[in-house]
XYZ file of C-alpha atoms in Angstrom:
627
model
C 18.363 -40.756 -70.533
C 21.383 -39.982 -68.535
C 23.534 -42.911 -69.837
C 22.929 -41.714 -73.947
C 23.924 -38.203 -73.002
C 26.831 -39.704 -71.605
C 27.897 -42.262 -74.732
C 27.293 -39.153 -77.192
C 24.228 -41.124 -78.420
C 21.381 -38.423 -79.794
C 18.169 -39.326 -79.729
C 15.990 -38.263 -82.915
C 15.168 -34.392 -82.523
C 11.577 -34.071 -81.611
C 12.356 -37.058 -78.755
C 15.135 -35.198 -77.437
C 12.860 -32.188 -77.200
C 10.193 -33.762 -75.418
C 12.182 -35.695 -72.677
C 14.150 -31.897 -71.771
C 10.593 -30.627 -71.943
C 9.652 -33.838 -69.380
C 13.054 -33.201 -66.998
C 12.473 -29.292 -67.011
C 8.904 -30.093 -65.968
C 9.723 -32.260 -63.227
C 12.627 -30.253 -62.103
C 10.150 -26.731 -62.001
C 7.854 -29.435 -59.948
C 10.487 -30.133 -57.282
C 11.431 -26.696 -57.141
C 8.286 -25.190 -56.891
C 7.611 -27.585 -54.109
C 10.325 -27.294 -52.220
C 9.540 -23.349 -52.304
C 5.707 -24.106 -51.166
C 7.007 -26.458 -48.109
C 9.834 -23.760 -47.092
C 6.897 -21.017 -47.332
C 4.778 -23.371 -45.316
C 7.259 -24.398 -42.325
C 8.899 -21.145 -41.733
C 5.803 -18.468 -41.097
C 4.193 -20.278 -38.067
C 7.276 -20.847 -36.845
C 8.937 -17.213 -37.459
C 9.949 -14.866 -34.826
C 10.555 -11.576 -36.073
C 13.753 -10.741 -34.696
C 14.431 -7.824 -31.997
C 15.585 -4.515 -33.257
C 19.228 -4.350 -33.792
C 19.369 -8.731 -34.084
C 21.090 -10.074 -37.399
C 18.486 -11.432 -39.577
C 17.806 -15.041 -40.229
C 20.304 -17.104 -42.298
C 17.784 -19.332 -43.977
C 18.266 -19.415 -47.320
C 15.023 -18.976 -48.828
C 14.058 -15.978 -51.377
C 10.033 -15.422 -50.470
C 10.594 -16.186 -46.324
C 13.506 -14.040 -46.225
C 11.242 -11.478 -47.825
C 8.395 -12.693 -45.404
C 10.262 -12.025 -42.420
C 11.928 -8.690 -44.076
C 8.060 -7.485 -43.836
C 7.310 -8.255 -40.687
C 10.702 -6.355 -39.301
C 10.218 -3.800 -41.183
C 6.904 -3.349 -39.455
C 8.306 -4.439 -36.228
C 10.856 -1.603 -36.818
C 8.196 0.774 -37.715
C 5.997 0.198 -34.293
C 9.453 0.514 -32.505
C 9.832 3.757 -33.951
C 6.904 5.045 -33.406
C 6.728 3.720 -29.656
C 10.091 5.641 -29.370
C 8.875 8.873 -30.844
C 5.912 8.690 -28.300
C 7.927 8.491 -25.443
C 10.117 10.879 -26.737
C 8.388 13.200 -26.424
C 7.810 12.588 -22.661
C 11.107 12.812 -22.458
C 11.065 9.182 -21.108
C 12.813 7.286 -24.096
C 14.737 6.508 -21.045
C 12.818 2.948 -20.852
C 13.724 -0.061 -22.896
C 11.645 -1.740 -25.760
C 9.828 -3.997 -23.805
C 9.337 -1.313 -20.931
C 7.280 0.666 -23.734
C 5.211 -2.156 -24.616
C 4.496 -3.158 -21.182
C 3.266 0.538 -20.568
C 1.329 0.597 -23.516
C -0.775 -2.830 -22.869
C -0.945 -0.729 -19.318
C -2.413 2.199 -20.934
C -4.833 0.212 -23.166
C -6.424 -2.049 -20.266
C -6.172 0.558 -17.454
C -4.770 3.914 -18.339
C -7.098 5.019 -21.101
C -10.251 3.708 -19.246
C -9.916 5.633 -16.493
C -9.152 9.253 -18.702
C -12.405 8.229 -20.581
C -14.424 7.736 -17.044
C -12.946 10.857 -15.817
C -13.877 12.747 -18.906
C -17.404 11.642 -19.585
C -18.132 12.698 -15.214
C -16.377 15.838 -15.557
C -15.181 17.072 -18.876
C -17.981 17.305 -20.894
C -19.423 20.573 -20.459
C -16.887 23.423 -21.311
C -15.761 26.458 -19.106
C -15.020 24.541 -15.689
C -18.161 26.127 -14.192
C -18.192 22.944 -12.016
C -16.730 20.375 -10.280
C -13.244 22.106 -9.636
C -10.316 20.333 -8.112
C -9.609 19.806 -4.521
C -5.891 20.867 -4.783
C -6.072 24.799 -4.200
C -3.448 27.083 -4.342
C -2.993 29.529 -1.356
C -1.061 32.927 -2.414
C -0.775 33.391 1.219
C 3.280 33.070 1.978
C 3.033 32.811 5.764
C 0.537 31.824 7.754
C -0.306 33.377 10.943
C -2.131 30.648 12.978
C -5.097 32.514 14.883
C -5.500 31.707 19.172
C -7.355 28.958 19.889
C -8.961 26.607 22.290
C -7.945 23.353 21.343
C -7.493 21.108 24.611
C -6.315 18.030 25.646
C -8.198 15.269 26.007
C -9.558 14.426 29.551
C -8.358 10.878 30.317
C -10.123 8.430 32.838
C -8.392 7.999 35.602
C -6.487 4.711 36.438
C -6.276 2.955 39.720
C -5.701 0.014 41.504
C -3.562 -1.712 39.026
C -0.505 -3.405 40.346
C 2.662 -5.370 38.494
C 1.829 -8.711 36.870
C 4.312 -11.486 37.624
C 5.373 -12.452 34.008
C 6.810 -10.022 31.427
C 4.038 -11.431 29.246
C 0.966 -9.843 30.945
C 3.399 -6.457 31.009
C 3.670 -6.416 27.223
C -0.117 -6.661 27.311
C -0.907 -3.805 28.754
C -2.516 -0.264 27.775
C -1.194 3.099 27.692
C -2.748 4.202 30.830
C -1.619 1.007 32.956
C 1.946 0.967 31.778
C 1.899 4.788 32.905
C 0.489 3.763 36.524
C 2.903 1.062 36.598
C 5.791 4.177 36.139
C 4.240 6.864 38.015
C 3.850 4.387 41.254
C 7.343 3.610 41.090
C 6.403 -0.370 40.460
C 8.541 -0.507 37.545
C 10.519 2.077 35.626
C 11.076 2.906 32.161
C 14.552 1.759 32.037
C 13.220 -2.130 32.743
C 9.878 -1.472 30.176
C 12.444 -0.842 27.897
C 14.150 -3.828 28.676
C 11.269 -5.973 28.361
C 10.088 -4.775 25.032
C 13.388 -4.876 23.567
C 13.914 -8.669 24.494
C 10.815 -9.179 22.451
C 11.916 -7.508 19.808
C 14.739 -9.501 19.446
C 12.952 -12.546 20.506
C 10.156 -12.806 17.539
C 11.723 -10.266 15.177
C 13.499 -13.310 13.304
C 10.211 -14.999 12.634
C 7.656 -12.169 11.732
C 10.160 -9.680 10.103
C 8.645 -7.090 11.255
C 11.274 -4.631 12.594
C 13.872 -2.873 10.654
C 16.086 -1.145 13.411
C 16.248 -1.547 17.210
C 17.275 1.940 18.532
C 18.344 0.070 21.739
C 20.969 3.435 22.757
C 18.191 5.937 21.914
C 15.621 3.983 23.901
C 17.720 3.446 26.954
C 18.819 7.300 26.691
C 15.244 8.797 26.201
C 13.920 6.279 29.195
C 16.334 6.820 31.652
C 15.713 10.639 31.431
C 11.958 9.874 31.567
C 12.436 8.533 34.817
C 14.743 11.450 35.371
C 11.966 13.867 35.004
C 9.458 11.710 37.004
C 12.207 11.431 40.312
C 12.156 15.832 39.613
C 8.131 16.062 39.725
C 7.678 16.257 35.889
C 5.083 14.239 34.013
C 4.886 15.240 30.283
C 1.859 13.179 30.349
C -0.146 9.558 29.507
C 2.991 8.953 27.398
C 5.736 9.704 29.661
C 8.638 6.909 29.517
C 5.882 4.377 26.956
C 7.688 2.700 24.610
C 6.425 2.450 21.048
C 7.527 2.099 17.019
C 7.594 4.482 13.989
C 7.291 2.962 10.703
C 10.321 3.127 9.077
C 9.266 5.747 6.527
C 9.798 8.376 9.613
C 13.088 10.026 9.942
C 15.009 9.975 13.659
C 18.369 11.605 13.070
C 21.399 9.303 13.482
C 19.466 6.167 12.136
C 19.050 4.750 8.817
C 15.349 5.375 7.828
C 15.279 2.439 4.796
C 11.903 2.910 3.383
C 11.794 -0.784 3.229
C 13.640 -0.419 -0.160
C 17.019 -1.856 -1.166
C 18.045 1.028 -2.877
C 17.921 3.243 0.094
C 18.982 0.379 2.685
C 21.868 2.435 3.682
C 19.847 5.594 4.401
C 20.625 8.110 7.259
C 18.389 11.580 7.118
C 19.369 14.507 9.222
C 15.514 15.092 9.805
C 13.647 14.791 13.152
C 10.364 14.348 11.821
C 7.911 16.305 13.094
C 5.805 13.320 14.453
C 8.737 12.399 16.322
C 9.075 15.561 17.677
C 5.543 15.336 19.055
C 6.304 12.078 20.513
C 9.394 12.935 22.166
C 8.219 15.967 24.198
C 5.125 13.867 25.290
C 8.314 11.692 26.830
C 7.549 8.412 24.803
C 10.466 6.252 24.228
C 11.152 5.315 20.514
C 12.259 1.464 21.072
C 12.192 0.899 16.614
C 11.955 1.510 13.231
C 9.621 -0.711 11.936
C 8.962 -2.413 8.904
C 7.318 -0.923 6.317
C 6.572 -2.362 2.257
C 9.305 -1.051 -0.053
C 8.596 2.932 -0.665
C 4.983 2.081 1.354
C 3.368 -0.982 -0.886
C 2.400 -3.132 0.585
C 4.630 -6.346 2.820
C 7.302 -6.863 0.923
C 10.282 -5.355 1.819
C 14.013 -6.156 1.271
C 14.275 -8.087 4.585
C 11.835 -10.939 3.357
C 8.006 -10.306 3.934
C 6.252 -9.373 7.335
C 3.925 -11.918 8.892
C 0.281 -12.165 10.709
C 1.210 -13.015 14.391
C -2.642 -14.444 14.298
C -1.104 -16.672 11.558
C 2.185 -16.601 10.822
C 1.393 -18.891 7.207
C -0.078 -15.766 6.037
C 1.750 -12.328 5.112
C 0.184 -8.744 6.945
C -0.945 -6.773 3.858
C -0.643 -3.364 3.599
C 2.837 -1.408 4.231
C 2.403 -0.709 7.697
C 3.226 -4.262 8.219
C 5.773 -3.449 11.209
C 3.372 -1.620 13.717
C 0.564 -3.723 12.982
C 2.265 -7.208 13.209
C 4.245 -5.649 16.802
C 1.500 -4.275 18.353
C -0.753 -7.602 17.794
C 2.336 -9.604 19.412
C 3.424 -7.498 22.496
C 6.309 -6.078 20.927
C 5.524 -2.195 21.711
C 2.403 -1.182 23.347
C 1.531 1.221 20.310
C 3.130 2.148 16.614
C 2.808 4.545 14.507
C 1.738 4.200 10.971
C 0.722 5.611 7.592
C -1.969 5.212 4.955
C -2.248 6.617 1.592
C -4.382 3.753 0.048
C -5.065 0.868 2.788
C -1.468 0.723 4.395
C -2.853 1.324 8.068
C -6.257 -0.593 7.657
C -5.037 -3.331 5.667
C -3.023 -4.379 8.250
C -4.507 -3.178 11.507
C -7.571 -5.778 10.354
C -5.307 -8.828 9.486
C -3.186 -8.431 12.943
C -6.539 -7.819 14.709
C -5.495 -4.825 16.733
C -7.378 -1.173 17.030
C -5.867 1.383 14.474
C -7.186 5.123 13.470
C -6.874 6.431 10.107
C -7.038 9.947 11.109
C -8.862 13.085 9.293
C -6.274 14.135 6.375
C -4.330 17.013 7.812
C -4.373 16.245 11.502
C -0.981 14.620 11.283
C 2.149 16.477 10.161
C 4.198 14.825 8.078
C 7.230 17.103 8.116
C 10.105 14.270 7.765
C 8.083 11.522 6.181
C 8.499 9.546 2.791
C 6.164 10.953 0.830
C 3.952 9.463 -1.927
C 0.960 11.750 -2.423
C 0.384 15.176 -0.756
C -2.985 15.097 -0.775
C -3.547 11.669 0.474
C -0.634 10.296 2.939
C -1.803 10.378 6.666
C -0.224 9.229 9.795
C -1.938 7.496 12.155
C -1.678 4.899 15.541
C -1.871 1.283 15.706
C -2.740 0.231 19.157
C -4.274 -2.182 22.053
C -7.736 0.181 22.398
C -9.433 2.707 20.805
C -8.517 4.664 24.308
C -5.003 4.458 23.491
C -6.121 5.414 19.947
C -7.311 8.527 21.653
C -4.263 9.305 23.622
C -1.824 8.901 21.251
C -3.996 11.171 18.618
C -3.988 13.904 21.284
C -0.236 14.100 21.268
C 0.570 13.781 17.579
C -2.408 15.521 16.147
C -2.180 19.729 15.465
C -0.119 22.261 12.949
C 2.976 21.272 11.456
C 5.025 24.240 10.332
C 6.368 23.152 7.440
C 3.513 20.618 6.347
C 1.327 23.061 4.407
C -1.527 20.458 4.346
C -1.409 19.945 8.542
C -4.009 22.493 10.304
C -5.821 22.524 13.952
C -8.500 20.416 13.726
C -11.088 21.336 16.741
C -11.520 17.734 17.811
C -14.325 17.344 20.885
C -13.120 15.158 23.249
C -14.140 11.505 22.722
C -14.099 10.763 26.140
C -16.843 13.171 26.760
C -19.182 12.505 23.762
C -22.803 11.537 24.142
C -23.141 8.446 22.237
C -26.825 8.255 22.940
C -27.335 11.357 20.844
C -25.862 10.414 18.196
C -27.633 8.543 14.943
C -24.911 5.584 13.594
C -25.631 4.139 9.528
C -24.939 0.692 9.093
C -24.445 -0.800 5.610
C -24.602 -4.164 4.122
C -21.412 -5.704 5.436
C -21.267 -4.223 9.012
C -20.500 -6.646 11.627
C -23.962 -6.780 13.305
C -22.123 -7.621 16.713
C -21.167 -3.778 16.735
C -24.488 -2.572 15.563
C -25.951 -4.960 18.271
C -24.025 -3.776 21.011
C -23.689 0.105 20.436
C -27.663 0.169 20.076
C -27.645 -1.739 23.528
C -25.370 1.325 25.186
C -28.509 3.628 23.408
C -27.153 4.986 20.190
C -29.451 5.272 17.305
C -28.441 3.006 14.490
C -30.404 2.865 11.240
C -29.975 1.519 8.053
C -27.620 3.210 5.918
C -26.655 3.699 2.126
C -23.271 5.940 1.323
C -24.778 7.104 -2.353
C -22.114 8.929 -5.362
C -22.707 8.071 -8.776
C -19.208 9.104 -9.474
C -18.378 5.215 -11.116
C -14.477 5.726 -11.246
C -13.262 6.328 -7.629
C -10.475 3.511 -7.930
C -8.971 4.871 -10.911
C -8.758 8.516 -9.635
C -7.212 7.199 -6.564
C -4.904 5.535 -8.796
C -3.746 8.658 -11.116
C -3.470 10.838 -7.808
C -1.216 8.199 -6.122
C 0.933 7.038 -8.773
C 1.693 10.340 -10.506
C 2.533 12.298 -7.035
C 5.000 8.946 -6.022
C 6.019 9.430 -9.419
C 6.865 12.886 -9.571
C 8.888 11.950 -6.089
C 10.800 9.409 -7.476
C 11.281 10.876 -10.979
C 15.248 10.538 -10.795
C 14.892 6.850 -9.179
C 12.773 5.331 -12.624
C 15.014 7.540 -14.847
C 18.445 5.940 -13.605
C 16.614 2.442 -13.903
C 16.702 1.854 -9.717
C 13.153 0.555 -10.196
C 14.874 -2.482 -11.937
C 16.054 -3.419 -8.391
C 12.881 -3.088 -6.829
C 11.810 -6.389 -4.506
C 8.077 -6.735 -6.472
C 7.988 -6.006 -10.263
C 4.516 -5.893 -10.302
C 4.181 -3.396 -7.754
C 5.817 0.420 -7.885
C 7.754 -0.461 -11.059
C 5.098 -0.716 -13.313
C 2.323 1.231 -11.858
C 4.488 4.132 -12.057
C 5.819 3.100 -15.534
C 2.137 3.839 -16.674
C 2.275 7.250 -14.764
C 4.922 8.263 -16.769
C 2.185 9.098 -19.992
C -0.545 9.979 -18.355
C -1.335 13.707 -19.567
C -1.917 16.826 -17.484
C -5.264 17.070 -18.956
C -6.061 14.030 -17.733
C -4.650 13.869 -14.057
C -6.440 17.312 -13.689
C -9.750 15.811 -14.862
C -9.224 12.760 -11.936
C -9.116 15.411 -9.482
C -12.375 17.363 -10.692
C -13.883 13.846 -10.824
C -13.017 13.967 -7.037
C -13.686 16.925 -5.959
C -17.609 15.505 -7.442
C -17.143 12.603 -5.187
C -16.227 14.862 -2.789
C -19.274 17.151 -2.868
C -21.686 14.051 -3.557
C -20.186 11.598 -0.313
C -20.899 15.313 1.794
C -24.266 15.572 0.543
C -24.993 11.896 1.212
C -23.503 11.454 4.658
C -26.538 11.646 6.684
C -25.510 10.185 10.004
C -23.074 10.806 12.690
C -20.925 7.887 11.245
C -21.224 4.473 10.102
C -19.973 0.840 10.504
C -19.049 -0.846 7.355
C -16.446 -2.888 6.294
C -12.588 -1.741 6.639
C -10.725 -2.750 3.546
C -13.688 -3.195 0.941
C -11.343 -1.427 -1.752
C -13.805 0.819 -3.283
C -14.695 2.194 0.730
C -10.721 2.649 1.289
C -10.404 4.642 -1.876
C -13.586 6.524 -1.522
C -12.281 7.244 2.067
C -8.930 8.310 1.642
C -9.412 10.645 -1.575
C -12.281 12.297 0.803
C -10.050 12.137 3.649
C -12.098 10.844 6.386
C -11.280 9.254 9.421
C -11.928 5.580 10.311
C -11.658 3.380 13.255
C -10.004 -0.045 12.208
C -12.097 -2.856 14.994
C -11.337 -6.349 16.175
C -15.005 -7.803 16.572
C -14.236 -11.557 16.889
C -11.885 -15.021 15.544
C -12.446 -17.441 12.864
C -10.984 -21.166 11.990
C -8.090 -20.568 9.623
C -8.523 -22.280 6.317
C -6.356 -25.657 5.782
C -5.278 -25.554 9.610
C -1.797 -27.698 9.784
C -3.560 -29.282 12.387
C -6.835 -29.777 14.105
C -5.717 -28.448 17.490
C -3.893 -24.888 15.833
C -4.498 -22.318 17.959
C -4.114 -19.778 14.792
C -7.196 -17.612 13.997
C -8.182 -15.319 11.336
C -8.953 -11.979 12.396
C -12.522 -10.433 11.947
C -12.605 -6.649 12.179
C -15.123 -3.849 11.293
C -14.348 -0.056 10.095
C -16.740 2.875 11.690
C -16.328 5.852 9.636
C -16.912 9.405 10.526
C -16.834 12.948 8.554
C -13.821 14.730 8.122
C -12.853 16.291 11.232
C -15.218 13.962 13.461
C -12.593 11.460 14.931
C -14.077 11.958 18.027
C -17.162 10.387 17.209
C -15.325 7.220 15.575
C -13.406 7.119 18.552
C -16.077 7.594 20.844
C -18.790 4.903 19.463
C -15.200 2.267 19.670
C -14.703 2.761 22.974
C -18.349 2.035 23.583
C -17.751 -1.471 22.130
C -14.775 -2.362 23.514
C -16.109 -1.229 26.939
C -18.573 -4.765 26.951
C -16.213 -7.123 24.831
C -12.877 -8.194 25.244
C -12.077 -9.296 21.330
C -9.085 -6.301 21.420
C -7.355 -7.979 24.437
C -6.748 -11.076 22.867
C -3.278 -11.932 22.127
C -1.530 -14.255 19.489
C -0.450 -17.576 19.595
C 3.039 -17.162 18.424
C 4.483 -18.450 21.888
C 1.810 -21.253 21.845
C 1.486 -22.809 18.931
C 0.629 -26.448 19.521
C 1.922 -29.346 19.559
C 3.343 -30.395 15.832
C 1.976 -26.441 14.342
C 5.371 -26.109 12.830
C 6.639 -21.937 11.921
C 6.773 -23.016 7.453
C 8.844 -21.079 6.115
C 7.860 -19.283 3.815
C 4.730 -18.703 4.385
C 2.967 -20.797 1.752
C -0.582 -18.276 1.581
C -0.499 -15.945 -1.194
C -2.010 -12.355 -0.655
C -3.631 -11.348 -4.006
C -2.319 -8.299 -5.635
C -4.585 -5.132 -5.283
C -6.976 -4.629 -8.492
C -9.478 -2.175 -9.592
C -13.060 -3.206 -8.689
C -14.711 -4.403 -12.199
C-alpha cells in the first residue's frame, strides 16, 4: 500500500476506502493496546509519591491520571493527619512520625481508652471510682510529733579481716562496719578496694557511669575522722555504696544514661543523698542507669548480667544491680517506676526492696511519674535491705508525695503470727522453708476484675515522662535517643491521648486500687517478681516487694560444658502498702537457713575457653502488654 501512495498510483475509490478503514483499524488496535499494557504495568508497580515530590514523568494520559488520584488522596490524609495534630499543637512531628502514632493509637492507644471507659465511665456523675491523684489545698504542712524509731540491729561479733580483697567485697553491711569500728581496716582502704573493682570490671559489664574517686576518699577519710573522735553516725558509717545515676550529687555530671544530657552537672544534693551522707556512707559512683530510666541501654553500650555476661540486666537500674551481684559496692541505690529495680535485682540474683510509694524522697531525682517513681536498695541481704531503708526512708520537704510511714521493726516481727498467700508461680522452696520457721502459709488468689491494669500503667507513665520532657520531643532530641522503640515512640503516642481519657485510667485505678485492698487477705504473699501484669498491678497500688535469690539454673546454649555461668532464679514476697516490715521480715527468715544470696559471680572465673563475646549475642525482648 505504501509503495502506490508513494508512485501517485490511486487505487479505485471504494478500495482506497477500505484499506484506510483496515490501517486506521489496526493502528486504533496498537494504540489501544499499548494504552491497556501501560495501564496494566504501572498500577502494581506505582508508588504514590511523598508530599512535596515532583510527580512521575511517564508519559501516559490514564496512569498519570491514576497516580494524580491516589496523591490527591495521599494529600488529603496528609492534611487531615496535620489538622489533627494541629490541634495538639504537636504538628511539630514529621509525616511519618504522624503515621507511626496513629498505627500506635489504633493497636494500643484506643484500646486501652475503650477498657478504661467501659470499667469506669459508664455511669454518669463520678459517684464512684474517683482518682487516686488528690489535690491538697493545704500550703504548708506542719508534720505532727512522732515515734518513729530506728531499727534495732543484731549485734555483730567475732568477725575478723579475710586475707583476700575478694572475701572483703563480699561482705554485709554490718561486717564491713565491725571491720571499721575495730580498727581492722579503715574506710580510706574499703574505699580503695572497691574502687579498684570498679575500674577493674567496669570495662566489661558497663555498669558504672562516674567514679567519684575525690568525693569518696574525702567523705571516708572524715568517716574515720569521726570514728578516731568517738562518733558513729551508725550501721553505715564510712560503707561505701552507688546511686543510680538519675540522683543528683553536686559537682558531678548526673547523665540520666541519655546522650543528650551526657554533659549534665545539677546543683542539687538530692535528698536521698542527703540521707546517706549524714548516716556517714561513702558515695564511691554514679551508676548506670537505661537512658531517661528504660530499661539497659544507655549511651555507654548496654549493662551486663555478672551471672552471665552473654546476656544484658533488664530493667534501668542496671548499674546497682549488676555492681552489687559482682562485689563492686556492698549496696546501691535504685529506682522503679515500672520494673526498673525488680527487673534487674532478679537477673543479677541479689536481694532488692521496692519500697511502699512515698517512703523515699525523691527531692533531686529524674523524674518520670509522680505518682509511681520510688527509690529503693539493691543489696547482699534482706538485713542490709533493712538497714539501708532505715536511713533513707521518712519526709522529704520538698517531695509532696514522701510522708512518715510508721514501719514496725522487721527485726522484731513475729513471723509465726503471721498468715503468708502463695500463688501459682511461688517458688515452693520459700513456701517450704518459711512454713518450717512456723509461719502460716495458705493458698492464695490476688482477685480484681479490673482487665486493663497494663494499659493504665502505661497512660500514667508515659504522659507524666511526657509532660517532663515536653521541650525534649518538641525540639526533635528524641531523634537522638539510643532505642527508637523505646521512649521515642511510646511518648509519641502520649502526645494525643486526651484528658478525658488519662483521667478515666486513673479512676480505672483507683478501682484496682479499692478491689487489690479488699482482696488482700493475708499478711503478704510470695509470687513471682517480674510477671508484668504483678509489677504493674504493684506499682500503680504502690506496694512494697522483696526481690529473692532462691537458687541457679544451667544457662541455655552454654559456650561450653564446664561454664560456670548460671541463670538466676528469684521469687517476689509482697506486702500491703506500708507493711515493708513484714516483706522484710519473712526474707530474712529465708535467708537465715540458705545461703543462695551469698553466692557470687563467675566473672573472675570463667573457665577454661568461656570467652567474654562481645556483644552479648542474647536478645532481651522488648516489654509488651499482656494479651
Amino acid at each position: 500500500m505504501w509503495s502506490e501512495l508513494m508512485t501517485g498510483r490511486c487505487p479505485p475509490r471504494p478500495l482506497r476506502r477500505t484499506r484506510v478503514l483496515n490501517l486506521w483499524l489496526i493502528i486504533t488496535f496498537i494504540h489501544s493496546t499499548l494504552f491497556f499494557f501501560c495501564i496494566c504495568s504501572s498500577i502494581p508497580n506505582h508508588q504514590p509519591p511523598s508530599i512535596g515530590a515532583p510527580a512521575n514523568s511517564q508519559i501516559c494520559a490514564i496512569p498519570e491520571f491514576y497516580r494524580h488520584e491516589k496523591r490527591s488522596k495521599k494529600i488529603d490524609d496528609a492534611s487531615g493527619l496535620e489538622r489533627g495534630f494541629g490541634m495538639l499543637d504537636a504538628e511539630f512531628f514529621s509525616y511519618s512520625k504522624m503515621l507511626e502514632i496513629e498505627k500506635g493509637a489504633k493497636e494500643l492507644t484506643i484500646p486501652i481508652i475503650k477498657d478504661n471507659r467501659k470499667i469506669v465511665a459508664a455511669t454518669n456523675g463520678g459517684l464512684k471510682y474517683p482518682s487516686p491523684l488528690v489535690f491538697n489545698s493545704v500550703w504548708k504542712r506542719e508534720e505532727m510529733d512522732d515515734d518513729v524509731k530506728s531499727f534495732s540491729y543484731p549485734s555483730v561479733s567475732g568477725v575478723t579481716r579475710p586475707e583476700n580483697d575478694e572475701d572483703i567485697a563480699f561482705m554485709t553491711i554490718l561486717e564491713l562496719g565491725h571491720l571499721i569500728r575495730t580498727n581492722q581496716i579503715s574506710s580510706e582502704e574499703l574505699v580503695g578496694i572497691f574502687l579498684k573493682r570498679l575500674k577493674r570490671y567496669n570495662p566489661v559489664l558497663e555498669a558504672v557511669i562516674t567514679i567519684t574517686e575525690d568525693l569518696a576518699y574525702k567523705q571516708a577519710k572524715q568517716a574515720d575522722q569521726l570514728l578516731a573522735r568517738g562518733v558513729d553516725l551508725g550501721p553505715l558509717h564510712g560503707i561505701p555504696y552507688g546511686l543510680k545515676d538519675i540522683i543528683a550529687v553536686p559537682e558531678y555530671k548526673t547523665t540520666w544514661g541519655s546522650t543528650t544530657f551526657k554533659d549534665q552537672v545539677l546543683d542539687i544534693e538530692a535528698w536521698v543523698y542527703k540521707r546517706l551522707k549524714s548516716a556517714g556512707a561513702v558515695l564511691v559512683g554514679k551508676l548506670v542507669t537505661g537512658s531517661l530510666a528504660y530499661d539497659d541501654i544507655w549511651f555507654g553500650g548496654r549493662t551486663r548480667n555478672p551471672w552471665n555476661i552473654e546476656e544484658f540486666t533488664t530493667g534501668s537500674s542496671a548499674g546497682p544491680a549488676a555492681c552489687t551481684s559482682a562485689g563492686m559496692v556492698p549496696f546501691a541505690i535504685g529506682s522503679e517506676t515500672a520494673g526498673s529495680i525488680t527487673y534487674p535485682a532478679a537477673r543479677c540474683g541479689v536481694t532488692a526492696l521496692r519500697p511502699t510509694f512515698g517512703a523515699v524522697g525523691r527531692t533531686g531525682v529524674l523524674s518520670l511519674s509522680e505518682s509511681l517513681d520510688k527509690l529503693g536498695p539493691l543489696c547482699r541481704s534482706a538485713v542490709d535491705c533493712a538497714i539501708v531503708l532505715d536511713v533513707i526512708r521518712g519526709k522529704d520537704p520538698d517531695d509532696f508525695s514522701s510522708r512518715k510511714i510508721f514501719l514496725d521493726d522487721p527485726f522484731s516481727v513475729d513471723i509465726t503470727k503471721l498468715m503468708v498467700g502463695y500463688i501459682e508461680d511461688a517458688e515452693m522452696e520459700v513456701v517450704d522453708v518459711l512454713r518450717s520457721k512456723g509461719v502460716k502459709m495458705v493458698p492464695f488468689k490476688l482477685n480484681y476484675t479490673v482487665e486493663s491494669v497494663q494499659g493504665i500503667l502505661n497512660f500514667t507513665m508515659d504522659v507524666d515522662m511526657l509532660a517532663h520532657f515536653d521541650t525534649w520531643q518538641r525540639s526533635g532530641q528524641d531523634d537522638e535517643y539510643e532505642a527508637q522503640d523505646q521512649w521515642p515512640t511510646e511518648l509519641r503516642r502520649a502526645r494525643i491521648i486526651p484528658a478525658v481519657d488519662y483521667i478515666q485510667s486513673q479512676r480505672a485505678r483507683g478501682k484496682l486500687i479499692q478491689e487489690v485492698k479488699e482482696s488482700f487477705t493475708v499478711d503478704a504473699f510470695v509470687g513471682n517478681a517480674t510477671d508484668w501484669e504483678k509489677v504493674c498491678v504493684g506499682n500503680l497500688v504502690g506496694m512494697p516487694v522483696m526481690v529473692v535469690p532462691v537458687g541457679f539454673e544451667k544457662i541455655q546454649d552454654p559456650p561450653t560444658n564446664r561454664t560456670r555461668r548460671r541463670s538466676t532464679v528469684t521469687t517476689g514476697i509482697y506486702a500491703p502498702p506500708d507493711h515493708d516490715h513484714i516483706a522484710l521480715a519473712l526474707v530474712m527468715a529465708y535467708q537465715s537457713v540458705t545461703d543462695h544470696h551469698k553466692q557470687r559471680p563467675p566473672i573472675d572465673n570463667l573457665c577454661p575457653d568461656d570467652r567474654i563475646p562481645n556483644p552479648p549475642k542474647a536478645v532481651i525482648p522488648p516489654r509488651i502488654l499482656k494479651s
